[in-house]
Amino acid sequence: MNVSSPIKSAAVPNDLDAFWMPFTANRAFKKAPRLLAGAEGMHYITVDGRRLIDAAAGMWCTNAGHGRETIAAAIQKQAAAVDYVPPFQFGYPPAFELASRIAELAPDDLNHVFFCNSGSEAVDTALKIALAYQQARGEGTRTRLIGRERGYHGVGFGGISVGGIVNNRRMFGTLLTGVDHLPTTYDREKQAFTKGEPEYGAHFADELERIVGLHGPGTIAAVIVEPMAGSTGVLPPPKGYLQKLREITTKHGILLIFDEVITGFGRLGAAFAAERYGVTPDLITFAKGVTNGAVPMGGVLVRDAVHDAFMTGPEHLIELFHGYTYSAHPLACAAGLASLDIYRDENLFGRAKALEPKFADAVMTLRKEPNVLDIRTVGITAAIDLAGIEGAAGKRGMAALDTAFHQTDIVLRVTGDTIALTPPLIVSEDQIGEIVEKVAKTIRAVA
Ligand SMILES: Cc1ncc(COP(=O)(O)O)c(C=O)c1O
């Protein structure tokens, strides 16, 4: 890709002050910006023309790699054909096609798709569907929602309420009431340096029985978990844990929601983590990979029984008072259909599955590097916990991010002092080697 000077000048304004950047240390960033101007395949291209290998798939989004021509062409064609169609009371055929294609990828009878524009909206939508479903079936006392410590469900009020990350919660008031949290499934002492799902920890699901016992099953609408907690450092579920959650929720008439915003579309070597784990939840949230990150889109997959509970009453009435101006936006539908074509034609989910053992072996070699406390791998995903600097939690992680960008030419995701590796699923074995080598250099540089 030719990153010419007009892109440079457009991408580097003189003053970075106006843009209040999300989840960013704004003052530090603006003193030493990390600016990206282009992307192609496995690489980002900086404003000064350096090629950085992308070990993060942007932000868990570009599973098919960057700059896919068929996606760009589909978006262009779509924009020229129809710019916008109102999704309330009107329809645009590709939206129906995309919903069917996504439902086809989902297990069992998760046959219905509600579209929105992000993971956060998908989570709020799923929570609202769960609450409304309980009302629709005459169980309106079920208003409680259960999340999990170290869960990330985006930044809407619903998502931060069921989420389990203190910094995302503590500044924002009382949040939703009637929310409880399961404990995290992570125990470093018992699980360190596990490839895939740890043997230890299925019993953490039994906490749900305790919560149900405390409040009474008739008060609980839904449990929401990420099948693999991504944002707080890649925590694969212990063996048998998700099955237990499914058993307990089914027993007590509680809906089970899998937040698959990260794990959807191949990250764990299957279309959805639900398939990998053989557990069918009642709702699945998705976003990110559905359009390969090219256009914002999210959604919720819904099982027949939940959907059908709303399809009663007079037919001229709206069944669910919820939706977004940009639900199933034509550009997102075009990008989604083109992305699903690539995933299918290049068998990227199968590729990820086949590559998983090699990826895990390669990443585990980082164990010998300084300050490495734990490494976890699952699918084409890994996390490396580094020891924090005394009294300055997160500083070593930030230094790693910065060093990676400015010196070792790799784009990483960092949460606190944990480095996450989540490259596009097109990553080659050589590129896995390159990523591991660059991460090793980075870890040494911040030791
Ligand atoms: C599991 C999960 N849910 C929800 C979200 C929120 O998605 P978005 O940032 O698109 O709102 C994320 C984002 O990383 C996520 O990982």
Coordinates of C-alpha atoms and ligand atoms in Angstrom, one line a residue:
M1 CA 0.0 0.0 0.0
N2 CA 1.2 3.4 -0.9
V3 CA 1.0 5.8 2.1
S4 CA 1.5 9.0 0.3
S5 CA 2.1 12.4 1.9
P6 CA -1.5 13.6 1.5
I7 CA -2.6 10.8 3.9
K8 CA 0.2 11.9 6.2
S9 CA -0.9 15.5 6.4
A10 CA -4.5 14.5 6.7
A11 CA -3.8 12.0 9.4
V12 CA -1.6 14.3 11.5
P13 CA -3.4 17.5 12.4
N14 CA -1.2 20.2 14.0
D15 CA -3.1 20.1 17.2
L16 CA -4.5 16.8 18.7
D17 CA -6.4 18.6 21.4
A18 CA -10.0 18.4 20.1
F19 CA -10.4 14.7 20.0
W20 CA -11.0 13.3 23.5
M21 CA -9.9 9.8 22.9
P22 CA -11.7 6.8 24.3
F23 CA -10.1 4.5 26.9
T24 CA -6.8 6.4 26.3
A25 CA -4.3 8.2 28.4
N26 CA -4.9 11.4 26.4
R27 CA -2.1 13.6 27.8
A28 CA 0.5 10.9 27.4
F29 CA -0.8 10.0 23.9
K30 CA -0.7 13.5 22.7
K31 CA 2.9 14.0 23.8
A32 CA 4.0 10.9 21.9
P33 CA 1.2 9.9 19.5
R34 CA 0.8 6.5 18.0
L35 CA -0.8 7.4 14.7
L36 CA -1.8 4.8 12.0
A37 CA -2.6 5.8 8.5
G38 CA -3.0 2.6 6.6
A39 CA -3.6 -1.1 6.9
E40 CA -3.0 -4.1 4.7
G41 CA -3.2 -7.9 5.5
M42 CA -1.4 -8.5 8.7
H43 CA 0.0 -5.0 9.0
Y44 CA -0.7 -1.4 10.0
I45 CA 1.2 1.4 8.4
T46 CA 2.2 4.4 10.5
V47 CA 1.9 8.0 9.4
D48 CA 5.7 7.9 8.8
G49 CA 5.4 4.8 6.6
R50 CA 6.6 2.1 9.1
R51 CA 4.9 -1.3 8.8
L52 CA 3.8 -2.8 12.2
I53 CA 2.6 -6.4 12.4
D54 CA -0.9 -6.3 13.9
A55 CA -1.0 -8.8 16.8
A56 CA -4.4 -7.4 18.0
A57 CA -6.6 -7.7 14.9
G58 CA -7.2 -4.0 15.4
M59 CA -9.2 -4.5 18.6
W60 CA -10.3 -8.1 18.1
C61 CA -12.2 -7.0 14.9
T62 CA -10.3 -7.8 11.7
N63 CA -10.4 -11.5 11.8
A64 CA -9.9 -11.7 8.0
G65 CA -7.0 -9.3 8.1
H66 CA -6.9 -5.7 6.8
G67 CA -7.8 -4.1 3.6
R68 CA -9.9 -6.9 2.2
E69 CA -10.9 -5.7 -1.3
T70 CA -14.2 -7.5 -1.5
I71 CA -15.4 -5.9 1.7
A72 CA -14.3 -2.4 0.5
A73 CA -16.0 -3.0 -2.9
A74 CA -19.2 -4.2 -1.3
I75 CA -19.3 -1.1 0.9
Q76 CA -18.7 1.2 -2.1
K77 CA -21.3 -0.5 -4.2
Q78 CA -23.8 -0.4 -1.3
A79 CA -23.2 3.3 -0.6
A80 CA -23.9 4.1 -4.3
A81 CA -27.0 2.0 -4.4
V82 CA -28.9 3.0 -1.1
D83 CA -27.4 5.3 1.5
Y84 CA -29.9 4.6 4.2
V85 CA -33.1 2.7 4.8
P86 CA -35.2 3.2 8.0
P87 CA -35.1 -0.1 9.9
F88 CA -38.3 0.7 11.9
Q89 CA -41.3 -0.5 9.8
F90 CA -39.2 -0.7 6.6
G91 CA -36.8 -3.3 5.4
Y92 CA -33.8 -3.7 3.2
P93 CA -33.3 -7.2 1.7
P94 CA -29.6 -7.6 2.6
A95 CA -30.4 -7.2 6.3
F96 CA -32.7 -10.2 6.1
E97 CA -30.0 -12.1 4.2
L98 CA -27.3 -11.2 6.7
A99 CA -29.6 -12.3 9.7
S100 CA -30.2 -15.7 8.0
R101 CA -26.5 -16.1 7.3
I102 CA -25.5 -15.3 10.9
A103 CA -28.3 -17.6 12.3
E104 CA -27.0 -20.4 10.1
L105 CA -23.6 -20.1 11.8
A106 CA -25.1 -20.2 15.2
P107 CA -25.8 -23.5 17.0
D108 CA -29.2 -25.1 17.5
D109 CA -32.3 -22.8 17.4
L110 CA -30.6 -19.5 17.8
N111 CA -32.5 -18.5 14.7
H112 CA -33.3 -14.8 15.1
V113 CA -31.1 -11.7 15.0
F114 CA -31.7 -8.2 16.4
F115 CA -29.2 -5.8 14.9
C116 CA -27.5 -2.8 16.5
N117 CA -24.2 -1.0 16.1
S118 CA -21.7 -2.1 18.7
G119 CA -21.0 -4.6 21.4
S120 CA -22.2 -2.3 24.1
E121 CA -25.6 -1.9 22.3
A122 CA -25.7 -5.6 21.8
V123 CA -25.3 -6.2 25.5
D124 CA -27.9 -3.7 26.5
T125 CA -30.3 -5.2 23.8
A126 CA -29.7 -8.7 25.2
L127 CA -30.4 -7.6 28.8
K128 CA -33.6 -5.8 27.7
I129 CA -34.8 -8.8 25.7
A130 CA -34.2 -11.0 28.7
L131 CA -36.2 -8.7 31.0
A132 CA -39.0 -8.3 28.5
Y133 CA -39.1 -12.0 27.8
Q134 CA -39.6 -12.8 31.5
Q135 CA -42.5 -10.3 31.5
A136 CA -43.9 -11.7 28.2
R137 CA -44.1 -15.2 29.6
G138 CA -45.7 -14.1 32.8
E139 CA -42.6 -14.1 35.0
G140 CA -42.4 -10.4 35.6
T141 CA -40.8 -10.8 39.1
R142 CA -37.7 -11.9 37.4
T143 CA -35.8 -8.6 37.2
R144 CA -32.4 -9.5 38.6
L145 CA -29.4 -9.8 36.3
I146 CA -26.2 -11.7 37.1
G147 CA -22.8 -10.8 35.7
R148 CA -19.3 -11.8 36.7
E149 CA -16.2 -10.3 38.2
R150 CA -13.7 -9.5 35.5
G151 CA -16.4 -9.5 32.9
Y152 CA -16.4 -6.8 30.2
H153 CA -19.7 -6.1 28.5
G154 CA -19.0 -2.7 27.0
V155 CA -19.8 0.7 28.4
G156 CA -23.6 1.2 28.4
F157 CA -25.2 1.4 31.8
G158 CA -26.4 -2.2 31.4
G159 CA -23.0 -3.4 30.4
I160 CA -21.1 -1.7 33.2
S161 CA -23.7 -2.9 35.7
V162 CA -23.2 -6.5 34.9
G163 CA -19.6 -6.0 34.1
G164 CA -16.9 -6.7 36.7
I165 CA -14.2 -4.1 36.2
V166 CA -13.9 -1.6 39.0
N167 CA -12.5 1.3 36.9
N168 CA -15.4 1.0 34.5
R169 CA -18.0 1.2 37.3
R170 CA -16.8 3.3 40.2
M171 CA -17.2 6.8 38.6
F172 CA -20.7 6.3 37.2
G173 CA -23.2 6.4 40.1
T174 CA -25.4 3.6 41.2
L175 CA -25.7 1.8 37.9
L176 CA -28.6 -0.7 37.4
T177 CA -30.0 -2.0 40.7
G178 CA -30.6 -5.7 41.3
V179 CA -27.4 -6.9 39.8
D180 CA -25.2 -9.6 41.4
H181 CA -21.8 -11.0 40.2
L182 CA -20.4 -14.5 40.0
P183 CA -16.7 -14.7 41.0
T184 CA -14.0 -14.7 38.4
T185 CA -13.0 -18.1 37.1
Y186 CA -9.3 -17.2 37.3
D187 CA -7.0 -18.6 40.0
R188 CA -3.3 -18.1 39.1
E189 CA -2.0 -20.5 41.7
K190 CA -4.1 -23.4 40.3
Q191 CA -4.1 -22.5 36.6
A192 CA -0.9 -20.7 35.6
F193 CA 0.6 -21.5 32.1
T194 CA -2.4 -23.5 30.9
K195 CA -3.0 -24.0 27.2
G196 CA -6.7 -23.9 26.5
E197 CA -9.3 -24.5 29.2
P198 CA -7.9 -25.0 32.7
E199 CA -8.8 -28.3 34.6
Y200 CA -9.4 -26.3 37.8
G201 CA -12.4 -24.1 38.4
A202 CA -15.7 -25.6 37.2
H203 CA -16.9 -25.2 40.8
F204 CA -16.9 -21.4 40.4
A205 CA -20.2 -22.0 38.6
D206 CA -21.7 -23.3 41.8
E207 CA -21.8 -19.8 43.1
L208 CA -24.8 -19.3 40.9
E209 CA -26.7 -21.7 43.1
R210 CA -25.7 -19.6 46.1
I211 CA -27.0 -16.4 44.5
V212 CA -30.2 -18.2 43.4
G213 CA -30.6 -19.4 46.9
L214 CA -30.1 -16.0 48.4
H215 CA -32.7 -14.2 46.1
G216 CA -35.0 -16.9 45.1
P217 CA -35.0 -18.2 41.5
G218 CA -38.2 -16.4 40.7
T219 CA -36.4 -13.0 40.9
I220 CA -33.6 -13.7 38.4
A221 CA -34.0 -12.9 34.7
A222 CA -30.7 -13.7 33.2
V223 CA -27.0 -14.6 33.7
I224 CA -24.5 -13.0 31.3
V225 CA -20.9 -14.1 30.8
E226 CA -18.3 -14.0 28.2
P227 CA -17.6 -17.7 27.4
M228 CA -13.9 -16.6 27.3
A229 CA -13.3 -13.3 29.2
G230 CA -11.2 -11.4 26.7
S231 CA -10.8 -7.8 27.8
T232 CA -9.6 -8.6 31.3
G233 CA -6.8 -10.8 30.1
V234 CA -8.0 -13.8 28.1
L235 CA -9.5 -16.1 30.8
P236 CA -10.7 -19.3 29.1
P237 CA -13.5 -21.1 31.0
P238 CA -12.5 -24.0 33.2
K239 CA -13.5 -27.4 31.8
G240 CA -17.1 -28.0 32.6
Y241 CA -17.8 -24.5 33.9
L242 CA -20.1 -23.4 31.1
Q243 CA -22.0 -26.7 31.1
K244 CA -22.6 -26.2 34.8
L245 CA -23.9 -22.6 34.2
R246 CA -26.2 -24.0 31.6
E247 CA -27.6 -26.7 33.9
I248 CA -28.2 -24.3 36.8
T249 CA -29.8 -21.6 34.6
T250 CA -32.1 -24.2 32.9
K251 CA -33.1 -25.7 36.2
H252 CA -34.2 -22.3 37.6
G253 CA -35.8 -20.8 34.5
I254 CA -33.0 -18.2 34.1
L255 CA -31.8 -17.1 30.6
L256 CA -28.2 -17.7 29.8
I257 CA -26.5 -15.0 27.7
F258 CA -23.1 -15.5 26.1
D259 CA -21.4 -12.3 25.2
E260 CA -19.5 -13.3 22.1
V261 CA -18.5 -9.9 20.9
I262 CA -14.9 -11.1 20.9
T263 CA -15.3 -14.9 20.6
G264 CA -17.8 -14.7 17.7
F265 CA -16.6 -15.3 14.1
G266 CA -13.7 -17.6 14.6
R267 CA -11.5 -16.3 17.4
L268 CA -11.7 -19.7 19.2
G269 CA -11.6 -21.8 16.1
A270 CA -15.4 -22.1 15.7
A271 CA -18.1 -19.7 14.5
F272 CA -19.1 -19.1 18.1
A273 CA -17.6 -20.2 21.4
A274 CA -21.0 -21.8 22.1
E275 CA -20.0 -24.3 19.4
R276 CA -16.5 -24.9 20.7
Y277 CA -17.9 -25.6 24.2
G278 CA -21.0 -27.5 23.1
V279 CA -23.2 -25.2 25.3
T280 CA -26.2 -23.5 23.8
P281 CA -27.1 -20.2 25.5
D282 CA -30.5 -18.5 25.0
L283 CA -29.0 -15.3 23.6
I284 CA -25.6 -14.5 22.0
T285 CA -24.3 -11.0 21.5
F286 CA -21.9 -10.3 18.7
A287 CA -20.2 -7.3 17.0
K288 CA -16.6 -6.7 15.9
G289 CA -15.8 -9.6 13.5
V290 CA -19.3 -9.6 11.9
T291 CA -18.1 -6.9 9.5
N292 CA -14.4 -7.6 10.0
G293 CA -14.4 -4.3 11.8
A294 CA -15.0 -2.4 8.5
V295 CA -18.4 -0.8 9.5
P296 CA -19.8 -0.6 13.0
M297 CA -22.3 -3.4 13.6
G298 CA -23.5 -5.5 16.5
G299 CA -26.4 -7.8 17.2
V300 CA -28.1 -10.4 19.4
L301 CA -28.9 -13.9 18.4
V302 CA -32.1 -15.2 20.0
R303 CA -33.4 -18.7 20.4
D304 CA -36.8 -19.6 19.0
A305 CA -38.6 -19.9 22.3
V306 CA -37.5 -16.4 23.5
H307 CA -38.3 -14.8 20.2
D308 CA -41.7 -16.6 19.8
A309 CA -42.8 -15.4 23.3
F310 CA -43.0 -11.9 21.8
M311 CA -44.9 -12.9 18.7
T312 CA -48.3 -12.8 20.3
G313 CA -51.1 -10.3 20.5
P314 CA -52.6 -8.1 17.7
E315 CA -50.4 -8.2 14.7
H316 CA -50.5 -4.5 14.0
L317 CA -48.6 -3.8 17.3
I318 CA -44.9 -3.5 17.8
E319 CA -43.7 -6.6 19.7
L320 CA -40.5 -5.1 21.2
F321 CA -40.1 -1.4 21.9
H322 CA -36.4 -1.3 21.2
G323 CA -34.2 -0.5 18.2
Y324 CA -31.7 2.0 16.8
T325 CA -31.8 4.4 13.9
Y326 CA -28.8 2.5 12.5
S327 CA -29.9 -1.1 13.2
A328 CA -29.0 -3.1 10.1
H329 CA -27.5 -0.1 8.3
P330 CA -27.0 -0.9 4.6
L331 CA -23.3 -0.3 4.7
A332 CA -22.9 -2.6 7.7
C333 CA -25.0 -5.3 6.0
A334 CA -22.9 -5.1 2.9
A335 CA -19.7 -5.4 4.9
G336 CA -21.2 -8.2 7.0
L337 CA -22.2 -10.3 4.0
A338 CA -18.8 -9.8 2.3
S339 CA -17.0 -10.7 5.6
L340 CA -19.0 -13.9 6.0
D341 CA -18.2 -14.8 2.4
I342 CA -14.4 -14.5 3.2
Y343 CA -14.7 -16.5 6.4
R344 CA -16.5 -19.3 4.5
D345 CA -14.4 -19.2 1.4
E346 CA -11.1 -19.2 3.2
N347 CA -12.3 -21.5 6.0
L348 CA -10.9 -19.1 8.5
F349 CA -12.6 -20.6 11.5
G350 CA -11.2 -24.1 10.6
R351 CA -7.8 -22.5 10.0
A352 CA -7.8 -21.0 13.4
K353 CA -8.7 -24.3 14.9
A354 CA -5.9 -26.0 13.1
L355 CA -3.4 -23.3 14.0
E356 CA -4.3 -23.2 17.7
P357 CA -1.7 -25.8 19.0
K358 CA 1.2 -24.1 17.1
F359 CA 0.1 -20.7 18.3
A360 CA -0.1 -21.9 21.9
D361 CA 3.3 -23.6 21.7
A362 CA 4.9 -20.5 20.2
V363 CA 3.5 -18.1 22.8
M364 CA 4.3 -20.3 25.7
T365 CA 8.0 -19.9 24.8
L366 CA 7.7 -16.4 26.2
R367 CA 7.6 -18.0 29.7
K368 CA 11.3 -17.6 30.1
E369 CA 11.2 -13.8 29.5
P370 CA 11.6 -11.4 32.5
N371 CA 8.6 -10.5 34.7
V372 CA 6.3 -13.1 33.0
L373 CA 3.9 -14.3 35.7
D374 CA 1.4 -16.3 33.6
I375 CA 0.5 -17.0 30.0
R376 CA -2.9 -18.2 28.9
T377 CA -3.8 -19.3 25.4
V378 CA -7.0 -20.4 23.7
G379 CA -7.9 -20.3 20.0
I380 CA -5.9 -17.6 18.3
T381 CA -5.7 -15.6 21.5
A382 CA -3.2 -15.4 24.3
A383 CA -2.4 -13.2 27.2
I384 CA 0.9 -12.6 29.0
D385 CA 0.7 -11.3 32.5
L386 CA 3.8 -9.2 33.5
A387 CA 4.7 -8.3 37.0
G388 CA 3.6 -4.7 37.7
I389 CA 6.1 -2.0 38.8
E390 CA 5.8 -1.5 42.5
G391 CA 3.3 1.3 43.2
A392 CA 2.6 1.9 39.5
A393 CA 0.1 -0.7 38.3
G394 CA -0.3 -0.6 34.5
K395 CA 2.9 1.4 33.9
R396 CA 4.9 -1.6 32.6
G397 CA 2.0 -2.5 30.3
M398 CA 1.8 1.0 28.9
A399 CA 5.6 1.0 28.4
A400 CA 5.2 -2.3 26.5
L401 CA 2.5 -0.8 24.2
D402 CA 4.7 2.2 23.6
T403 CA 7.9 0.3 23.0
A404 CA 6.0 -2.1 20.7
F405 CA 4.7 0.8 18.6
H406 CA 7.9 3.0 18.5
Q407 CA 10.7 0.4 18.6
T408 CA 9.7 -3.2 18.0
D409 CA 7.1 -2.5 15.2
I410 CA 4.2 -4.5 16.5
V411 CA 0.6 -3.5 17.5
L412 CA -0.4 -5.0 20.9
R413 CA -3.4 -4.9 23.1
V414 CA -2.6 -4.1 26.7
T415 CA -4.9 -4.3 29.8
G416 CA -3.1 -3.2 32.9
D417 CA 0.2 -5.1 32.9
T418 CA -1.2 -7.8 30.7
I419 CA -0.4 -8.1 27.0
A420 CA -3.1 -9.7 24.8
L421 CA -2.2 -11.3 21.5
T422 CA -5.2 -11.7 19.1
P423 CA -3.9 -11.5 15.6
P424 CA -6.1 -11.8 12.5
L425 CA -7.0 -15.4 11.7
I426 CA -5.0 -15.2 8.5
V427 CA -1.7 -15.1 10.5
S428 CA 0.9 -17.4 9.0
E429 CA 3.2 -19.7 11.1
D430 CA 6.1 -17.4 10.2
Q431 CA 4.2 -14.4 11.3
I432 CA 3.4 -16.1 14.6
G433 CA 7.1 -16.5 15.0
E434 CA 7.7 -12.9 14.2
I435 CA 5.0 -11.8 16.7
V436 CA 6.5 -13.9 19.5
E437 CA 10.0 -12.6 18.8
K438 CA 8.8 -9.0 18.8
V439 CA 6.9 -9.5 22.0
A440 CA 10.0 -11.1 23.6
K441 CA 12.0 -8.0 22.6
T442 CA 9.3 -5.7 23.9
I443 CA 9.2 -7.6 27.3
R444 CA 12.9 -7.4 27.6
A445 CA 12.9 -3.7 26.8
V446 CA 10.5 -2.9 29.6
A447 CA 12.1 -5.2 32.2
Ligands
LIG1 C1 -17.2 -9.2 25.5 C2 -17.4 -7.8 25.0 N1 -18.7 -7.2 25.1 C3 -18.9 -6.0 24.7 C4 -17.9 -5.2 24.2 C5 -18.2 -3.8 23.8 O1 -18.2 -3.6 22.5 P1 -18.1 -2.1 21.8 O2 -16.8 -1.5 22.2 O3 -18.3 -2.4 20.3 O4 -19.3 -1.4 22.4 C6 -16.6 -5.7 24.1 C7 -15.5 -4.9 23.5 O5 -14.4 -5.2 23.5 C8 -16.4 -7.0 24.5 O6 -15.2 -7.5 24.5

